[in-house]
Amino acid sequence: MNSRATQDAYAPRPEHHFTFGLWTVGNPGRDPFGEQVRPAIPPTRIVEKLAELGAYGVNLHDNDLVPRDAGAAERDRIVNEFKEVLEATGMRVPMATTNLFSDPAFRDGAFTSNDPRVREYAVQKAMAAIDLGVELGAETYVFWGGREGVETNAAKDPCAALGWYRDALNFLCEYVRSQGYQLKFALEAKPNEPRGDIFLATTGHMLAFIYSLDHPEMVGLNPEVAHEHMAGLDFTHAVAQALEAGKLFHIDLNAQKPGRFDQDLRFGSEDPKAAFFLVKLLEDAKWPGMRHFDSHAYRTEDEEGVWDFAAGSMRTYLILKEKVAQFNADSEIQGLLQEIAARGGATDSRLVFSPERVQELRSASLDLESIRQDGYAYERLDQLTMEVLLGVR
Ligand code: DIG
Ligand code: MN
Ligand code: MN
């Protein structure tokens, strides 16, 4: 285990709210071109090791813990054993989700399969997984529609598919309400992989879809770094839109090189500047949610490398959190930001309609010549930001 991570200022503690899915540190290294390279790590051992590293909790798909073919007695035995290790370590289960993508039955989708029997199976499976998540204490329930898509648009009318998607989520919202569960749904977007194209491809698509549901107040977002980057988008802007809408219910942190398959790399390992601005957004907003790492160790790694990956994920977040504090305390940076905020002098920066404001705007004589000449000093500002990140300020 990475012993350094337990000694210094960047040692993670439960109050930092770091969580990992069982499937992340439990990833056995299988990929489309190679078999697994690591033995499976039992869920109980994952909980113990993550607790040792300073994590707050673990998340899970139903079948990360309970095999799909387990009977009721076996299911209860496994869940009770898991509860015991949670109790012993103090680890929590803030989020749960359903595996609606591994079973061959889901090869044409789960909620949006052309086969109504599959759509029923998906809702049946999701209800049982919701029950499990609530039993373990989850307060957020993620839906990632990994198979909700097509390779050819000849297969189905996308409008019909969206209707089926909406029916399933509306049904499951009603199920949660009927059970009296205190559970919020968080929708996770991805543009492609494993399907050729996945419906509701980005966080913005998902946000629009939420407002078409019967109970939009129960449903928010779980943006993932790699998924917005796969779409060529700025992840901080996606998270800001979710945050500003009051819909940032969860977040999946990792790293991704542009233009590649979903790499789910260690947080901050590919894009430290982008990761810095994401951490700045979350920390400046004092967002209380779980910092969940949906990522995994390189296929090259053994189990020790897996724990290096987990420790590094949390450590990088805390290093960037310190860089944010440094940026916010840097007098030259803050001076530049204050100058930008002061542009226009006493001009009222909020545009609020009133007949008086219409007259003010109509009669305003703007000094267009100087407006056209004024620069914004963003080069200086970004250079100072880079120097904070590069450790020379
Ligand atoms: C993949 O990014 C998805 C699945 O791992 C899971 O359903 C969800 C939860 O974070 N992310
Ligand atoms: Mn991913
Ligand atoms: Mn994810």
GROMACS .gro file of N, CA, C and O in nm, residues 121-199:
model
  316
  121TYR      N    1  -3.810  -0.667  -1.793
  121TYR     CA    2  -3.700  -0.728  -1.715
  121TYR      C    3  -3.611  -0.617  -1.657
  121TYR      O    4  -3.572  -0.620  -1.540
  122ALA      N    5  -3.586  -0.512  -1.736
  122ALA     CA    6  -3.499  -0.402  -1.689
  122ALA      C    7  -3.562  -0.331  -1.570
  122ALA      O    8  -3.493  -0.302  -1.471
  123VAL      N    9  -3.690  -0.306  -1.575
  123VAL     CA   10  -3.758  -0.239  -1.463
  123VAL      C   11  -3.766  -0.331  -1.342
  123VAL      O   12  -3.743  -0.290  -1.228
  124GLN      N   13  -3.792  -0.459  -1.367
  124GLN     CA   14  -3.794  -0.559  -1.258
  124GLN      C   15  -3.658  -0.561  -1.189
  124GLN      O   16  -3.649  -0.556  -1.065
  125LYS      N   17  -3.551  -0.565  -1.267
  125LYS     CA   18  -3.415  -0.572  -1.212
  125LYS      C   19  -3.382  -0.442  -1.138
  125LYS      O   20  -3.322  -0.443  -1.030
  126ALA      N   21  -3.423  -0.330  -1.194
  126ALA     CA   22  -3.395  -0.200  -1.130
  126ALA      C   23  -3.469  -0.188  -0.996
  126ALA      O   24  -3.412  -0.138  -0.898
  127MET      N   25  -3.593  -0.238  -0.989
  127MET     CA   26  -3.665  -0.230  -0.861
  127MET      C   27  -3.594  -0.310  -0.753
  127MET      O   28  -3.573  -0.263  -0.640
  128ALA      N   29  -3.549  -0.431  -0.788
  128ALA     CA   30  -3.478  -0.515  -0.690
  128ALA      C   31  -3.346  -0.449  -0.650
  128ALA      O   32  -3.307  -0.451  -0.532
  129ALA      N   33  -3.279  -0.385  -0.745
  129ALA     CA   34  -3.150  -0.319  -0.716
  129ALA      C   35  -3.172  -0.194  -0.633
  129ALA      O   36  -3.090  -0.160  -0.546
  130ILE      N   37  -3.282  -0.123  -0.656
  130ILE     CA   38  -3.317  -0.007  -0.574
  130ILE      C   39  -3.341  -0.052  -0.430
  130ILE      O   40  -3.290   0.009  -0.335
  131ASP      N   41  -3.415  -0.162  -0.413
  131ASP     CA   42  -3.438  -0.216  -0.278
  131ASP      C   43  -3.305  -0.246  -0.209
  131ASP      O   44  -3.285  -0.212  -0.091
  132LEU      N   45  -3.211  -0.307  -0.283
  132LEU     CA   46  -3.080  -0.339  -0.226
  132LEU      C   47  -3.005  -0.212  -0.187
  132LEU      O   48  -2.950  -0.199  -0.078
  133GLY      N   49  -3.006  -0.114  -0.276
  133GLY     CA   50  -2.935   0.012  -0.248
  133GLY      C   51  -2.990   0.080  -0.125
  133GLY      O   52  -2.913   0.123  -0.037
  134VAL      N   53  -3.122   0.085  -0.113
  134VAL     CA   54  -3.184   0.149   0.005
  134VAL      C   55  -3.151   0.069   0.130
  134VAL      O   56  -3.117   0.127   0.234
  135GLU      N   57  -3.151  -0.063   0.118
  135GLU     CA   58  -3.116  -0.148   0.234
  135GLU      C   59  -2.974  -0.119   0.283
  135GLU      O   60  -2.946  -0.126   0.403
  136LEU      N   61  -2.885  -0.082   0.191
  136LEU     CA   62  -2.745  -0.055   0.229
  136LEU      C   63  -2.723   0.092   0.266
  136LEU      O   64  -2.612   0.133   0.296
  137GLY      N   65  -2.829   0.173   0.255
  137GLY     CA   66  -2.818   0.312   0.299
  137GLY      C   67  -2.797   0.414   0.189
  137GLY      O   68  -2.769   0.531   0.215
  138ALA      N   69  -2.811   0.371   0.063
  138ALA     CA   70  -2.788   0.465  -0.048
  138ALA      C   71  -2.895   0.574  -0.049
  138ALA      O   72  -3.012   0.548  -0.021
  139GLU      N   73  -2.853   0.696  -0.082
  139GLU     CA   74  -2.948   0.808  -0.094
  139GLU      C   75  -2.956   0.861  -0.236
  139GLU      O   76  -3.042   0.939  -0.270
  140THR      N   77  -2.860   0.815  -0.319
  140THR     CA   78  -2.857   0.853  -0.460
  140THR      C   79  -2.855   0.726  -0.544
  140THR      O   80  -2.786   0.630  -0.510
  141TYR      N   81  -2.934   0.728  -0.653
  141TYR     CA   82  -2.942   0.610  -0.740
  141TYR      C   83  -2.911   0.653  -0.882
  141TYR      O   84  -2.980   0.737  -0.939
  142VAL      N   85  -2.804   0.594  -0.937
  142VAL     CA   86  -2.758   0.635  -1.069
  142VAL      C   87  -2.819   0.546  -1.177
  142VAL      O   88  -2.836   0.425  -1.159
  143PHE      N   89  -2.853   0.610  -1.290
  143PHE     CA   90  -2.891   0.537  -1.410
  143PHE      C   91  -2.794   0.576  -1.522
  143PHE      O   92  -2.793   0.692  -1.566
  144TRP      N   93  -2.711   0.480  -1.564
  144TRP     CA   94  -2.624   0.501  -1.679
  144TRP      C   95  -2.678   0.412  -1.789
  144TRP      O   96  -2.676   0.289  -1.774
  145GLY      N   97  -2.731   0.469  -1.895
  145GLY     CA   98  -2.794   0.389  -1.999
  145GLY      C   99  -2.693   0.340  -2.102
  145GLY      O  100  -2.699   0.376  -2.220
  146GLY      N  101  -2.599   0.255  -2.056
  146GLY     CA  102  -2.489   0.214  -2.143
  146GLY      C  103  -2.530   0.141  -2.269
  146GLY      O  104  -2.461   0.146  -2.370
  147ARG      N  105  -2.646   0.074  -2.262
  147ARG     CA  106  -2.690   0.000  -2.382
  147ARG      C  107  -2.806   0.071  -2.452
  147ARG      O  108  -2.858   0.018  -2.552
  148GLU      N  109  -2.847   0.188  -2.399
  148GLU     CA  110  -2.963   0.259  -2.457
  148GLU      C  111  -2.917   0.335  -2.581
  148GLU      O  112  -2.885   0.454  -2.576
  149GLY      N  113  -2.910   0.263  -2.692
  149GLY     CA  114  -2.860   0.328  -2.814
  149GLY      C  115  -2.874   0.235  -2.932
  149GLY      O  116  -2.950   0.137  -2.927
  150VAL      N  117  -2.802   0.267  -3.038
  150VAL     CA  118  -2.811   0.187  -3.160
  150VAL      C  119  -2.675   0.182  -3.229
  150VAL      O  120  -2.587   0.263  -3.201
  151GLU      N  121  -2.661   0.085  -3.319
  151GLU     CA  122  -2.554   0.086  -3.419
  151GLU      C  123  -2.612   0.134  -3.552
  151GLU      O  124  -2.539   0.190  -3.634
  152THR      N  125  -2.741   0.112  -3.573
  152THR     CA  126  -2.805   0.163  -3.695
  152THR      C  127  -2.940   0.223  -3.657
  152THR      O  128  -3.017   0.164  -3.582
  153ASN      N  129  -2.969   0.337  -3.714
  153ASN     CA  130  -3.098   0.402  -3.687
  153ASN      C  131  -3.214   0.332  -3.757
  153ASN      O  132  -3.329   0.366  -3.736
  154ALA      N  133  -3.179   0.230  -3.837
  154ALA     CA  134  -3.286   0.148  -3.897
  154ALA      C  135  -3.357   0.068  -3.789
  154ALA      O  136  -3.472   0.028  -3.804
  155ALA      N  137  -3.288   0.049  -3.675
  155ALA     CA  138  -3.338  -0.043  -3.571
  155ALA      C  139  -3.463   0.009  -3.503
  155ALA      O  140  -3.552  -0.067  -3.467
  156LYS      N  141  -3.466   0.140  -3.478
  156LYS     CA  142  -3.581   0.190  -3.400
  156LYS      C  143  -3.594   0.341  -3.420
  156LYS      O  144  -3.500   0.412  -3.449
  157ASP      N  145  -3.717   0.384  -3.397
  157ASP     CA  146  -3.749   0.529  -3.402
  157ASP      C  147  -3.697   0.592  -3.274
  157ASP      O  148  -3.741   0.554  -3.165
  158PRO      N  149  -3.602   0.684  -3.282
  158PRO     CA  150  -3.547   0.743  -3.159
  158PRO      C  151  -3.653   0.810  -3.072
  158PRO      O  152  -3.641   0.810  -2.949
  159CYS      N  153  -3.760   0.859  -3.135
  159CYS     CA  154  -3.867   0.919  -3.053
  159CYS      C  155  -3.936   0.811  -2.970
  159CYS      O  156  -3.967   0.831  -2.852
  160ALA      N  157  -3.960   0.694  -3.029
  160ALA     CA  158  -4.022   0.584  -2.954
  160ALA      C  159  -3.929   0.540  -2.841
  160ALA      O  160  -3.974   0.519  -2.728
  161ALA      N  161  -3.799   0.535  -2.870
  161ALA     CA  162  -3.702   0.492  -2.768
  161ALA      C  163  -3.703   0.588  -2.651
  161ALA      O  164  -3.704   0.547  -2.534
  162LEU      N  165  -3.706   0.719  -2.681
  162LEU     CA  166  -3.709   0.817  -2.571
  162LEU      C  167  -3.837   0.803  -2.490
  162LEU      O  168  -3.838   0.819  -2.368
  163GLY      N  169  -3.946   0.769  -2.557
  163GLY     CA  170  -4.071   0.747  -2.486
  163GLY      C  171  -4.061   0.630  -2.390
  163GLY      O  172  -4.106   0.636  -2.274
  164TRP      N  173  -3.999   0.519  -2.436
  164TRP     CA  174  -3.982   0.403  -2.349
  164TRP      C  175  -3.891   0.438  -2.230
  164TRP      O  176  -3.915   0.398  -2.116
  165TYR      N  177  -3.785   0.514  -2.259
  165TYR     CA  178  -3.688   0.558  -2.155
  165TYR      C  179  -3.764   0.636  -2.047
  165TYR      O  180  -3.754   0.611  -1.927
  166ARG      N  181  -3.848   0.729  -2.095
  166ARG     CA  182  -3.925   0.815  -2.002
  166ARG      C  183  -4.023   0.730  -1.921
  166ARG      O  184  -4.036   0.746  -1.800
  167ASP      N  185  -4.091   0.635  -1.986
  167ASP     CA  186  -4.186   0.548  -1.915
  167ASP      C  187  -4.117   0.474  -1.802
  167ASP      O  188  -4.170   0.464  -1.689
  168ALA      N  189  -3.998   0.420  -1.829
  168ALA     CA  190  -3.927   0.341  -1.728
  168ALA      C  191  -3.889   0.430  -1.609
  168ALA      O  192  -3.910   0.394  -1.493
  169LEU      N  193  -3.835   0.549  -1.639
  169LEU     CA  194  -3.793   0.637  -1.528
  169LEU      C  195  -3.914   0.688  -1.450
  169LEU      O  196  -3.911   0.696  -1.327
  170ASN      N  197  -4.023   0.720  -1.522
  170ASN     CA  198  -4.145   0.764  -1.451
  170ASN      C  199  -4.196   0.652  -1.361
  170ASN      O  200  -4.234   0.675  -1.245
  171PHE      N  201  -4.196   0.528  -1.413
  171PHE     CA  202  -4.244   0.412  -1.335
  171PHE      C  203  -4.158   0.395  -1.209
  171PHE      O  204  -4.211   0.378  -1.098
  172LEU      N  205  -4.026   0.407  -1.225
  172LEU     CA  206  -3.935   0.384  -1.112
  172LEU      C  207  -3.940   0.500  -1.012
  172LEU      O  208  -3.926   0.479  -0.891
  173CYS      N  209  -3.969   0.620  -1.059
  173CYS     CA  210  -3.991   0.732  -0.965
  173CYS      C  211  -4.116   0.703  -0.881
  173CYS      O  212  -4.117   0.720  -0.759
  174GLU      N  213  -4.221   0.655  -0.948
  174GLU     CA  214  -4.344   0.621  -0.874
  174GLU      C  215  -4.318   0.506  -0.777
  174GLU      O  216  -4.370   0.505  -0.664
  175TYR      N  217  -4.234   0.411  -0.818
  175TYR     CA  218  -4.202   0.298  -0.730
  175TYR      C  219  -4.134   0.349  -0.602
  175TYR      O  220  -4.173   0.313  -0.490
  176VAL      N  221  -4.035   0.437  -0.617
  176VAL     CA  222  -3.963   0.493  -0.502
  176VAL      C  223  -4.062   0.568  -0.412
  176VAL      O  224  -4.060   0.553  -0.290
  177ARG      N  225  -4.152   0.644  -0.472
  177ARG     CA  226  -4.251   0.719  -0.392
  177ARG      C  227  -4.344   0.623  -0.319
  177ARG      O  228  -4.374   0.639  -0.201
  178SER      N  229  -4.386   0.515  -0.390
  178SER     CA  230  -4.481   0.419  -0.329
  178SER      C  231  -4.417   0.345  -0.213
  178SER      O  232  -4.484   0.306  -0.117
  179GLN      N  233  -4.283   0.328  -0.220
  179GLN     CA  234  -4.213   0.258  -0.112
  179GLN      C  235  -4.174   0.352   0.002
  179GLN      O  236  -4.122   0.308   0.104
  180GLY      N  237  -4.190   0.480  -0.021
  180GLY     CA  238  -4.150   0.578   0.083
  180GLY      C  239  -3.999   0.590   0.097
  180GLY      O  240  -3.947   0.632   0.200
  181TYR      N  241  -3.926   0.554  -0.008
  181TYR     CA  242  -3.780   0.563  -0.003
  181TYR      C  243  -3.735   0.709  -0.014
  181TYR      O  244  -3.790   0.786  -0.093
  182GLN      N  245  -3.632   0.746   0.063
  182GLN     CA  246  -3.571   0.880   0.046
  182GLN      C  247  -3.455   0.864  -0.052
  182GLN      O  248  -3.339   0.845  -0.014
  183LEU      N  249  -3.487   0.864  -0.177
  183LEU     CA  250  -3.387   0.832  -0.280
  183LEU      C  251  -3.401   0.930  -0.396
  183LEU      O  252  -3.513   0.960  -0.440
  184LYS      N  253  -3.286   0.983  -0.443
  184LYS     CA  254  -3.288   1.070  -0.561
  184LYS      C  255  -3.221   0.995  -0.676
  184LYS      O  256  -3.125   0.921  -0.655
  185PHE      N  257  -3.271   1.017  -0.797
  185PHE     CA  258  -3.212   0.956  -0.915
  185PHE      C  259  -3.110   1.051  -0.976
  185PHE      O  260  -3.131   1.173  -0.977
  186ALA      N  261  -2.999   0.995  -1.028
  186ALA     CA  262  -2.898   1.077  -1.096
  186ALA      C  263  -2.869   1.012  -1.231
  186ALA      O  264  -2.824   0.897  -1.236
  187LEU      N  265  -2.896   1.083  -1.339
  187LEU     CA  266  -2.880   1.028  -1.474
  187LEU      C  267  -2.739   1.057  -1.526
  187LEU      O  268  -2.690   1.170  -1.514
  188GLU      N  269  -2.676   0.957  -1.581
  188GLU     CA  270  -2.539   0.969  -1.631
  188GLU      C  271  -2.535   0.953  -1.782
  188GLU      O  272  -2.582   0.853  -1.836
  189ALA      N  273  -2.479   1.052  -1.850
  189ALA     CA  274  -2.473   1.053  -1.996
  189ALA      C  275  -2.341   0.996  -2.045
  189ALA      O  276  -2.239   0.998  -1.975
  190LYS      N  277  -2.344   0.945  -2.166
  190LYS     CA  278  -2.222   0.904  -2.236
  190LYS      C  279  -2.256   0.903  -2.385
  190LYS      O  280  -2.364   0.858  -2.424
  191PRO      N  281  -2.167   0.950  -2.472
  191PRO     CA  282  -2.205   0.963  -2.615
  191PRO      C  283  -2.203   0.832  -2.693
  191PRO      O  284  -2.280   0.813  -2.786
  192ASN      N  285  -2.115   0.739  -2.654
  192ASN     CA  286  -2.104   0.611  -2.725
  192ASN      C  287  -2.024   0.515  -2.638
  192ASN      O  288  -1.975   0.555  -2.532
  193GLU      N  289  -2.015   0.388  -2.686
  193GLU     CA  290  -1.945   0.280  -2.617
  193GLU      C  291  -2.015   0.238  -2.488
  193GLU      O  292  -2.021   0.314  -2.392
  194PRO      N  293  -2.074   0.122  -2.481
  194PRO     CA  294  -2.059   0.013  -2.577
  194PRO      C  295  -2.147   0.022  -2.701
  194PRO      O  296  -2.118  -0.047  -2.799
  195ARG      N  297  -2.248   0.104  -2.706
  195ARG     CA  298  -2.330   0.114  -2.827
  195ARG      C  299  -2.265   0.211  -2.926
  195ARG      O  300  -2.184   0.295  -2.889
  196GLY      N  301  -2.297   0.196  -3.050
  196GLY     CA  302  -2.239   0.283  -3.152
  196GLY      C  303  -2.270   0.428  -3.123
  196GLY      O  304  -2.184   0.515  -3.132
  197ASP      N  305  -2.395   0.455  -3.088
  197ASP     CA  306  -2.436   0.587  -3.039
  197ASP      C  307  -2.536   0.566  -2.925
  197ASP      O  308  -2.626   0.483  -2.940
  198ILE      N  309  -2.518   0.636  -2.817
  198ILE     CA  310  -2.605   0.622  -2.700
  198ILE      C  311  -2.701   0.740  -2.696
  198ILE      O  312  -2.662   0.855  -2.721
  199PHE      N  313  -2.829   0.711  -2.668
  199PHE     CA  314  -2.928   0.819  -2.655
  199PHE      C  315  -2.892   0.908  -2.536
  199PHE      O  316  -2.832   0.862  -2.439
   0.00000   0.00000   0.00000
